[in-house]
């Protein structure tokens, strides 16, 4: 028989082995998603779902605890068949691009399956029915939502500007802008696609330096964001506290809860999923409105330029030097 060529004798490179591992994980995830979708179709045949949100409206970062961890693990280099804990692929490399495409395909399919299985919006009661959402179509009933803003972009926008609110994949989910005209400032948050109208607008309340007015789509009034003497911020509606933003007692975290103390969301500076760049990352619990939470959080940081929340004085280095 003819001698084997050099190419056939060459052992697979580390990149090739890692790409193969990612492909295997993606195939397994796809099989799980297809099985879930078959189960949902069977359930739908018995009890049809109604009033489901539009797929084009639900551009949300979904936390898929098992699937996402598998794909993130598969991105790590393999030595002796085991991940070493560090990223192999340089930014912009072909292997990284392939992994990104595989991850987005798997996550999109899983998101579709989850949305088909979620509770109809007419039956959804965020926060036990006590906290009405600004944007009902952007509330997930059964999944934690995640988003992030690059810290450097926040710093650049303190005197006016716009920036993207990203998912873990790096895709823009929302667009936030701080508009300053003749000394009057307003923070607006809309969907990322061109021409989207603001879903939330927050501006300082005239005559009350400690309060901000919160409006929903088409300018409908939602409530007031008020600073307390303790440094925490509270969303008030009809003189009742609906949402509280405060510093977490454990350190460099912000925690968000309902007026009754039910956890809603948490935020911290993180660079793990963002190639070493600091991002303000937000985790929103199922059943709560991500737009409301991120809008109020950005308003506290940009409109009030507040670094007086308990236990986070050095949380965002750079904001401290900006005068209120």
mmCIF file of C-alpha atoms in Angstrom:
data_model
loop_
_atom_site.group_PDB
_atom_site.id
_atom_site.type_symbol
_atom_site.label_atom_id
_atom_site.label_comp_id
_atom_site.label_asym_id
_atom_site.label_seq_id
_atom_site.Cartn_x
_atom_site.Cartn_y
_atom_site.Cartn_z
ATOM 1 C CA UNK A 1 0.000 0.000 0.000
ATOM 2 C CA UNK A 2 1.195 3.599 -0.646
ATOM 3 C CA UNK A 3 2.847 5.337 2.316
ATOM 4 C CA UNK A 4 0.608 7.596 4.386
ATOM 5 C CA UNK A 5 0.913 11.285 3.598
ATOM 6 C CA UNK A 6 2.182 13.818 6.109
ATOM 7 C CA UNK A 7 -1.318 15.315 6.357
ATOM 8 C CA UNK A 8 -2.899 11.985 7.252
ATOM 9 C CA UNK A 9 -0.254 11.317 9.909
ATOM 10 C CA UNK A 10 -0.594 14.777 11.502
ATOM 11 C CA UNK A 11 -2.409 14.777 14.862
ATOM 12 C CA UNK A 12 -5.415 17.113 15.119
ATOM 13 C CA UNK A 13 -4.424 20.600 16.237
ATOM 14 C CA UNK A 14 -5.713 22.061 19.481
ATOM 15 C CA UNK A 15 -8.047 24.373 17.560
ATOM 16 C CA UNK A 16 -9.442 21.474 15.535
ATOM 17 C CA UNK A 17 -10.004 19.397 18.667
ATOM 18 C CA UNK A 18 -11.762 22.296 20.379
ATOM 19 C CA UNK A 19 -13.953 23.037 17.340
ATOM 20 C CA UNK A 20 -14.971 19.376 17.263
ATOM 21 C CA UNK A 21 -15.844 19.539 20.965
ATOM 22 C CA UNK A 22 -18.011 22.627 20.407
ATOM 23 C CA UNK A 23 -19.786 20.921 17.522
ATOM 24 C CA UNK A 24 -20.540 17.858 19.674
ATOM 25 C CA UNK A 25 -21.971 20.015 22.462
ATOM 26 C CA UNK A 26 -24.065 22.000 19.993
ATOM 27 C CA UNK A 27 -25.454 18.801 18.446
ATOM 28 C CA UNK A 28 -26.385 17.440 21.877
ATOM 29 C CA UNK A 29 -28.065 20.711 22.795
ATOM 30 C CA UNK A 30 -29.939 20.792 19.495
ATOM 31 C CA UNK A 31 -31.230 17.256 20.154
ATOM 32 C CA UNK A 32 -32.447 18.307 23.614
ATOM 33 C CA UNK A 33 -34.155 21.372 22.130
ATOM 34 C CA UNK A 34 -35.895 19.292 19.461
ATOM 35 C CA UNK A 35 -37.128 16.872 22.131
ATOM 36 C CA UNK A 36 -38.457 19.781 24.193
ATOM 37 C CA UNK A 37 -40.200 21.247 21.153
ATOM 38 C CA UNK A 38 -41.873 17.896 20.413
ATOM 39 C CA UNK A 39 -43.131 17.786 23.990
ATOM 40 C CA UNK A 40 -44.475 21.325 23.704
ATOM 41 C CA UNK A 41 -46.253 20.556 20.426
ATOM 42 C CA UNK A 42 -47.917 17.601 22.132
ATOM 43 C CA UNK A 43 -49.005 19.794 25.049
ATOM 44 C CA UNK A 44 -50.223 22.498 22.667
ATOM 45 C CA UNK A 45 -52.403 19.951 20.899
ATOM 46 C CA UNK A 46 -54.081 19.250 24.215
ATOM 47 C CA UNK A 47 -54.228 22.826 25.532
ATOM 48 C CA UNK A 48 -53.441 25.544 22.960
ATOM 49 C CA UNK A 49 -51.393 28.565 24.104
ATOM 50 C CA UNK A 50 -52.822 32.050 23.573
ATOM 51 C CA UNK A 51 -51.530 35.596 23.579
ATOM 52 C CA UNK A 52 -47.888 34.634 23.194
ATOM 53 C CA UNK A 53 -45.379 37.471 22.690
ATOM 54 C CA UNK A 54 -44.109 38.320 19.233
ATOM 55 C CA UNK A 55 -40.771 36.595 18.469
ATOM 56 C CA UNK A 56 -39.437 39.854 17.011
ATOM 57 C CA UNK A 57 -40.102 41.621 20.305
ATOM 58 C CA UNK A 58 -38.319 39.053 22.472
ATOM 59 C CA UNK A 59 -34.691 39.922 21.791
ATOM 60 C CA UNK A 60 -33.576 38.922 25.258
ATOM 61 C CA UNK A 61 -30.454 37.336 26.717
ATOM 62 C CA UNK A 62 -31.556 33.982 28.083
ATOM 63 C CA UNK A 63 -29.727 32.136 30.781
ATOM 64 C CA UNK A 64 -29.777 28.469 29.841
ATOM 65 C CA UNK A 65 -28.066 26.991 32.898
ATOM 66 C CA UNK A 66 -27.015 23.627 31.484
ATOM 67 C CA UNK A 67 -26.778 24.384 27.791
ATOM 68 C CA UNK A 68 -24.848 27.623 28.146
ATOM 69 C CA UNK A 69 -22.407 26.121 30.641
ATOM 70 C CA UNK A 70 -21.753 23.237 28.249
ATOM 71 C CA UNK A 71 -20.984 25.589 25.384
ATOM 72 C CA UNK A 72 -18.794 27.878 27.484
ATOM 73 C CA UNK A 73 -16.902 24.824 28.725
ATOM 74 C CA UNK A 74 -16.446 23.642 25.155
ATOM 75 C CA UNK A 75 -14.737 26.931 24.260
ATOM 76 C CA UNK A 76 -11.844 26.130 26.589
ATOM 77 C CA UNK A 77 -8.753 24.364 25.200
ATOM 78 C CA UNK A 78 -8.647 20.617 25.649
ATOM 79 C CA UNK A 79 -5.545 19.032 27.141
ATOM 80 C CA UNK A 80 -5.823 15.301 27.691
ATOM 81 C CA UNK A 81 -9.551 15.586 26.909
ATOM 82 C CA UNK A 82 -10.219 18.066 29.729
ATOM 83 C CA UNK A 83 -10.709 21.854 29.659
ATOM 84 C CA UNK A 84 -7.823 23.857 31.095
ATOM 85 C CA UNK A 85 -9.902 26.876 32.117
ATOM 86 C CA UNK A 86 -8.511 29.469 29.699
ATOM 87 C CA UNK A 87 -9.734 30.740 26.350
ATOM 88 C CA UNK A 88 -7.825 29.308 23.393
ATOM 89 C CA UNK A 89 -9.136 31.419 20.572
ATOM 90 C CA UNK A 90 -7.884 34.953 19.932
ATOM 91 C CA UNK A 91 -10.468 37.641 19.423
ATOM 92 C CA UNK A 92 -11.690 37.583 15.840
ATOM 93 C CA UNK A 93 -10.228 34.145 15.029
ATOM 94 C CA UNK A 94 -12.041 31.767 12.689
ATOM 95 C CA UNK A 95 -12.469 29.173 15.439
ATOM 96 C CA UNK A 96 -14.012 31.797 17.717
ATOM 97 C CA UNK A 97 -16.379 32.888 14.962
ATOM 98 C CA UNK A 98 -17.434 29.284 14.363
ATOM 99 C CA UNK A 99 -18.055 28.759 18.082
ATOM 100 C CA UNK A 100 -20.132 31.955 18.175
ATOM 101 C CA UNK A 101 -22.282 30.780 15.264
ATOM 102 C CA UNK A 102 -22.817 27.387 16.896
ATOM 103 C CA UNK A 103 -23.725 28.990 20.226
ATOM 104 C CA UNK A 104 -26.168 31.478 18.694
ATOM 105 C CA UNK A 105 -27.900 28.735 16.680
ATOM 106 C CA UNK A 106 -28.315 26.583 19.771
ATOM 107 C CA UNK A 107 -29.426 29.435 22.033
ATOM 108 C CA UNK A 108 -31.912 30.760 19.470
ATOM 109 C CA UNK A 109 -33.487 27.313 19.090
ATOM 110 C CA UNK A 110 -33.629 26.858 22.847
ATOM 111 C CA UNK A 111 -35.145 30.315 23.278
ATOM 112 C CA UNK A 112 -37.880 29.463 20.786
ATOM 113 C CA UNK A 113 -38.699 26.283 22.676
ATOM 114 C CA UNK A 114 -38.769 28.127 25.995
ATOM 115 C CA UNK A 115 -41.043 30.840 24.641
ATOM 116 C CA UNK A 116 -43.464 28.214 23.351
ATOM 117 C CA UNK A 117 -43.607 26.686 26.808
ATOM 118 C CA UNK A 118 -43.878 29.938 28.771
ATOM 119 C CA UNK A 119 -46.963 31.259 30.510
ATOM 120 C CA UNK A 120 -49.340 33.365 28.349
ATOM 121 C CA UNK A 121 -48.845 37.064 29.072
ATOM 122 C CA UNK A 122 -52.486 37.502 30.052
ATOM 123 C CA UNK A 123 -51.857 35.151 32.983
ATOM 124 C CA UNK A 124 -48.424 36.527 33.902
ATOM 125 C CA UNK A 125 -48.287 38.412 37.196
ATOM 126 C CA UNK A 126 -44.805 39.888 37.641
ATOM 127 C CA UNK A 127 -43.808 40.163 41.288
ATOM 128 C CA UNK A 128 -46.948 38.443 42.462
ATOM 129 C CA UNK A 129 -49.129 41.002 40.678
ATOM 130 C CA UNK A 130 -47.773 43.989 42.650
ATOM 131 C CA UNK A 131 -45.330 45.393 40.070
ATOM 132 C CA UNK A 132 -46.859 46.165 36.648
ATOM 133 C CA UNK A 133 -44.261 45.874 33.847
ATOM 134 C CA UNK A 134 -43.372 48.795 31.597
ATOM 135 C CA UNK A 135 -43.048 46.372 28.679
ATOM 136 C CA UNK A 136 -45.132 43.187 29.126
ATOM 137 C CA UNK A 137 -43.785 41.692 25.878
ATOM 138 C CA UNK A 138 -40.253 41.725 27.303
ATOM 139 C CA UNK A 139 -41.044 39.745 30.459
ATOM 140 C CA UNK A 140 -39.953 36.100 30.674
ATOM 141 C CA UNK A 141 -42.076 33.908 32.906
ATOM 142 C CA UNK A 142 -39.698 30.986 33.418
ATOM 143 C CA UNK A 143 -36.204 32.214 32.539
ATOM 144 C CA UNK A 144 -33.705 34.608 34.081
ATOM 145 C CA UNK A 145 -32.868 37.490 31.719
ATOM 146 C CA UNK A 146 -29.332 38.878 31.493
ATOM 147 C CA UNK A 147 -27.878 41.979 29.882
ATOM 148 C CA UNK A 148 -24.778 44.149 30.178
ATOM 149 C CA UNK A 149 -23.384 47.610 29.440
ATOM 150 C CA UNK A 150 -19.701 48.337 28.873
ATOM 151 C CA UNK A 151 -18.414 50.476 31.754
ATOM 152 C CA UNK A 152 -16.331 52.696 29.465
ATOM 153 C CA UNK A 153 -19.481 53.526 27.454
ATOM 154 C CA UNK A 154 -21.261 54.544 30.654
ATOM 155 C CA UNK A 155 -18.432 56.905 31.525
ATOM 156 C CA UNK A 156 -18.547 58.449 28.060
ATOM 157 C CA UNK A 157 -22.297 59.081 28.334
ATOM 158 C CA UNK A 158 -22.360 60.981 31.649
ATOM 159 C CA UNK A 159 -22.716 64.311 29.798
ATOM 160 C CA UNK A 160 -24.899 62.959 27.003
ATOM 161 C CA UNK A 161 -24.645 60.153 24.488
ATOM 162 C CA UNK A 162 -25.990 56.736 23.594
ATOM 163 C CA UNK A 163 -24.816 53.159 24.029
ATOM 164 C CA UNK A 164 -25.993 49.580 23.551
ATOM 165 C CA UNK A 165 -27.299 47.204 26.188
ATOM 166 C CA UNK A 166 -25.815 43.848 25.209
ATOM 167 C CA UNK A 167 -26.536 40.182 25.623
ATOM 168 C CA UNK A 168 -23.790 37.738 26.596
ATOM 169 C CA UNK A 169 -23.267 36.996 22.896
ATOM 170 C CA UNK A 170 -22.322 40.637 22.332
ATOM 171 C CA UNK A 171 -25.427 41.453 20.285
ATOM 172 C CA UNK A 172 -27.320 44.662 21.048
ATOM 173 C CA UNK A 173 -30.655 44.043 22.791
ATOM 174 C CA UNK A 174 -31.593 47.578 23.795
ATOM 175 C CA UNK A 175 -30.398 51.102 23.032
ATOM 176 C CA UNK A 176 -30.038 53.663 25.818
ATOM 177 C CA UNK A 177 -29.477 57.372 25.293
ATOM 178 C CA UNK A 178 -28.923 60.286 27.643
ATOM 179 C CA UNK A 179 -30.199 63.485 26.053
ATOM 180 C CA UNK A 180 -29.218 66.836 27.550
ATOM 181 C CA UNK A 181 -30.946 69.926 26.103
ATOM 182 C CA UNK A 182 -30.647 73.359 27.732
ATOM 183 C CA UNK A 183 -29.747 71.766 31.034
ATOM 184 C CA UNK A 184 -32.676 69.332 31.000
ATOM 185 C CA UNK A 185 -31.649 65.677 30.893
ATOM 186 C CA UNK A 186 -33.652 62.587 29.940
ATOM 187 C CA UNK A 187 -32.682 58.920 29.767
ATOM 188 C CA UNK A 188 -34.458 56.919 27.061
ATOM 189 C CA UNK A 189 -34.378 53.149 26.540
ATOM 190 C CA UNK A 190 -35.687 51.510 23.360
ATOM 191 C CA UNK A 191 -35.266 48.273 21.446
ATOM 192 C CA UNK A 192 -32.034 48.084 19.503
ATOM 193 C CA UNK A 193 -33.511 48.038 16.000
ATOM 194 C CA UNK A 194 -33.664 51.258 13.988
ATOM 195 C CA UNK A 195 -36.782 53.386 14.441
ATOM 196 C CA UNK A 196 -37.818 51.836 17.762
ATOM 197 C CA UNK A 197 -39.668 54.291 20.001
ATOM 198 C CA UNK A 198 -38.603 54.624 23.657
ATOM 199 C CA UNK A 199 -40.067 51.977 25.930
ATOM 200 C CA UNK A 200 -39.001 53.931 29.001
ATOM 201 C CA UNK A 201 -38.117 57.598 29.565
ATOM 202 C CA UNK A 202 -36.792 58.892 32.891
ATOM 203 C CA UNK A 203 -36.066 62.557 33.652
ATOM 204 C CA UNK A 204 -35.494 64.641 36.808
ATOM 205 C CA UNK A 205 -38.684 65.945 38.346
ATOM 206 C CA UNK A 206 -38.756 69.744 38.317
ATOM 207 C CA UNK A 207 -38.903 71.254 41.756
ATOM 208 C CA UNK A 208 -37.744 68.031 43.457
ATOM 209 C CA UNK A 209 -34.002 67.319 43.081
ATOM 210 C CA UNK A 210 -34.330 63.915 44.783
ATOM 211 C CA UNK A 211 -36.993 62.528 42.399
ATOM 212 C CA UNK A 212 -37.212 61.400 38.773
ATOM 213 C CA UNK A 213 -40.286 60.896 36.614
ATOM 214 C CA UNK A 214 -40.719 57.485 34.912
ATOM 215 C CA UNK A 215 -42.771 57.280 31.696
ATOM 216 C CA UNK A 216 -43.605 54.290 29.530
ATOM 217 C CA UNK A 217 -44.361 54.020 25.802
ATOM 218 C CA UNK A 218 -46.072 57.058 24.244
ATOM 219 C CA UNK A 219 -45.194 59.064 27.338
ATOM 220 C CA UNK A 220 -47.644 57.317 29.659
ATOM 221 C CA UNK A 221 -46.719 58.075 33.268
ATOM 222 C CA UNK A 222 -45.551 55.055 35.262
ATOM 223 C CA UNK A 223 -44.278 56.356 38.581
ATOM 224 C CA UNK A 224 -41.483 58.213 40.356
ATOM 225 C CA UNK A 225 -37.922 57.166 41.194
ATOM 226 C CA UNK A 226 -37.074 58.717 44.557
ATOM 227 C CA UNK A 227 -33.791 58.852 46.469
ATOM 228 C CA UNK A 228 -34.042 58.022 50.171
ATOM 229 C CA UNK A 229 -31.857 59.484 52.931
ATOM 230 C CA UNK A 230 -30.097 56.102 53.204
ATOM 231 C CA UNK A 231 -28.893 56.445 49.598
ATOM 232 C CA UNK A 232 -31.194 53.767 48.200
ATOM 233 C CA UNK A 233 -33.651 54.511 45.375
ATOM 234 C CA UNK A 234 -37.326 53.573 45.342
ATOM 235 C CA UNK A 235 -39.866 53.398 42.508
ATOM 236 C CA UNK A 236 -43.095 54.871 43.875
ATOM 237 C CA UNK A 237 -46.552 54.501 42.346
ATOM 238 C CA UNK A 238 -49.640 55.958 44.027
ATOM 239 C CA UNK A 239 -47.524 56.612 47.155
ATOM 240 C CA UNK A 240 -46.611 52.909 47.390
ATOM 241 C CA UNK A 241 -43.031 51.541 47.051
ATOM 242 C CA UNK A 242 -42.867 49.088 44.161
ATOM 243 C CA UNK A 243 -39.141 48.617 43.571
ATOM 244 C CA UNK A 244 -36.004 49.327 45.633
ATOM 245 C CA UNK A 245 -32.408 49.686 44.349
ATOM 246 C CA UNK A 246 -29.845 49.296 47.097
ATOM 247 C CA UNK A 247 -26.280 48.195 47.750
ATOM 248 C CA UNK A 248 -25.855 44.552 48.647
ATOM 249 C CA UNK A 249 -24.435 43.954 52.142
ATOM 250 C CA UNK A 250 -21.915 41.437 50.771
ATOM 251 C CA UNK A 251 -19.920 44.022 48.832
ATOM 252 C CA UNK A 252 -19.689 45.231 45.230
ATOM 253 C CA UNK A 253 -23.200 44.359 44.148
ATOM 254 C CA UNK A 254 -26.429 46.208 43.602
ATOM 255 C CA UNK A 255 -29.599 44.417 44.560
ATOM 256 C CA UNK A 256 -33.098 45.204 43.329
ATOM 257 C CA UNK A 257 -36.209 44.049 45.165
ATOM 258 C CA UNK A 258 -39.931 44.702 45.228
ATOM 259 C CA UNK A 259 -41.484 46.957 47.830
ATOM 260 C CA UNK A 260 -42.244 43.852 49.878
ATOM 261 C CA UNK A 261 -38.643 42.606 49.756
ATOM 262 C CA UNK A 262 -38.946 39.969 47.014
ATOM 263 C CA UNK A 263 -35.677 39.716 45.016
ATOM 264 C CA UNK A 264 -36.029 41.090 41.489
ATOM 265 C CA UNK A 265 -32.540 41.527 40.103
ATOM 266 C CA UNK A 266 -28.868 42.031 40.898
ATOM 267 C CA UNK A 267 -26.057 43.879 39.166
ATOM 268 C CA UNK A 268 -22.272 43.886 39.380
ATOM 269 C CA UNK A 269 -19.230 44.756 37.316
ATOM 270 C CA UNK A 270 -17.972 41.683 35.471
ATOM 271 C CA UNK A 271 -15.459 41.016 32.692
ATOM 272 C CA UNK A 272 -15.632 37.212 32.493
ATOM 273 C CA UNK A 273 -17.798 36.955 29.367
ATOM 274 C CA UNK A 274 -16.540 40.139 27.723
ATOM 275 C CA UNK A 275 -12.893 39.484 26.789
ATOM 276 C CA UNK A 276 -11.547 41.188 29.876
ATOM 277 C CA UNK A 277 -13.478 44.439 29.465
ATOM 278 C CA UNK A 278 -15.463 45.625 32.483
ATOM 279 C CA UNK A 279 -19.230 45.500 31.979
ATOM 280 C CA UNK A 280 -22.119 46.304 34.258
ATOM 281 C CA UNK A 281 -23.998 42.997 34.138
ATOM 282 C CA UNK A 282 -27.634 42.707 35.180
ATOM 283 C CA UNK A 283 -29.492 39.522 36.170
ATOM 284 C CA UNK A 284 -33.287 39.817 36.227
ATOM 285 C CA UNK A 285 -35.403 37.161 37.927
ATOM 286 C CA UNK A 286 -38.214 35.431 35.981
ATOM 287 C CA UNK A 287 -41.479 37.365 35.826
ATOM 288 C CA UNK A 288 -39.948 40.847 36.059
ATOM 289 C CA UNK A 289 -39.482 43.550 33.451
ATOM 290 C CA UNK A 290 -35.852 43.935 32.336
ATOM 291 C CA UNK A 291 -36.573 47.301 30.699
ATOM 292 C CA UNK A 292 -37.903 48.780 33.942
ATOM 293 C CA UNK A 293 -34.941 47.511 35.974
ATOM 294 C CA UNK A 294 -32.159 48.536 33.568
ATOM 295 C CA UNK A 295 -33.794 51.929 32.925
ATOM 296 C CA UNK A 296 -33.983 52.785 36.625
ATOM 297 C CA UNK A 297 -30.461 51.500 37.266
ATOM 298 C CA UNK A 298 -29.028 53.596 34.420
ATOM 299 C CA UNK A 299 -30.983 56.612 35.624
ATOM 300 C CA UNK A 300 -29.402 56.295 39.065
ATOM 301 C CA UNK A 301 -25.900 56.068 37.574
ATOM 302 C CA UNK A 302 -26.262 58.688 34.827
ATOM 303 C CA UNK A 303 -28.939 61.181 35.863
ATOM 304 C CA UNK A 304 -28.048 61.208 39.553
ATOM 305 C CA UNK A 305 -24.419 60.097 39.055
ATOM 306 C CA UNK A 306 -24.853 58.383 42.389
ATOM 307 C CA UNK A 307 -22.111 56.480 44.129
ATOM 308 C CA UNK A 308 -23.597 56.740 47.605
ATOM 309 C CA UNK A 309 -25.403 53.415 47.647
ATOM 310 C CA UNK A 310 -24.265 51.420 50.706
ATOM 311 C CA UNK A 311 -21.148 49.258 50.378
ATOM 312 C CA UNK A 312 -20.276 50.181 46.755
ATOM 313 C CA UNK A 313 -18.284 53.428 47.091
ATOM 314 C CA UNK A 314 -15.532 52.105 44.798
ATOM 315 C CA UNK A 315 -17.838 50.016 42.645
ATOM 316 C CA UNK A 316 -17.478 51.894 39.356
ATOM 317 C CA UNK A 317 -14.106 53.597 39.475
ATOM 318 C CA UNK A 318 -14.410 56.809 37.491
ATOM 319 C CA UNK A 319 -17.973 57.742 38.372
ATOM 320 C CA UNK A 320 -16.844 58.955 41.798
ATOM 321 C CA UNK A 321 -14.972 61.916 40.347
ATOM 322 C CA UNK A 322 -17.980 63.169 38.362
ATOM 323 C CA UNK A 323 -19.889 65.876 40.292
ATOM 324 C CA UNK A 324 -23.588 65.342 40.872
#
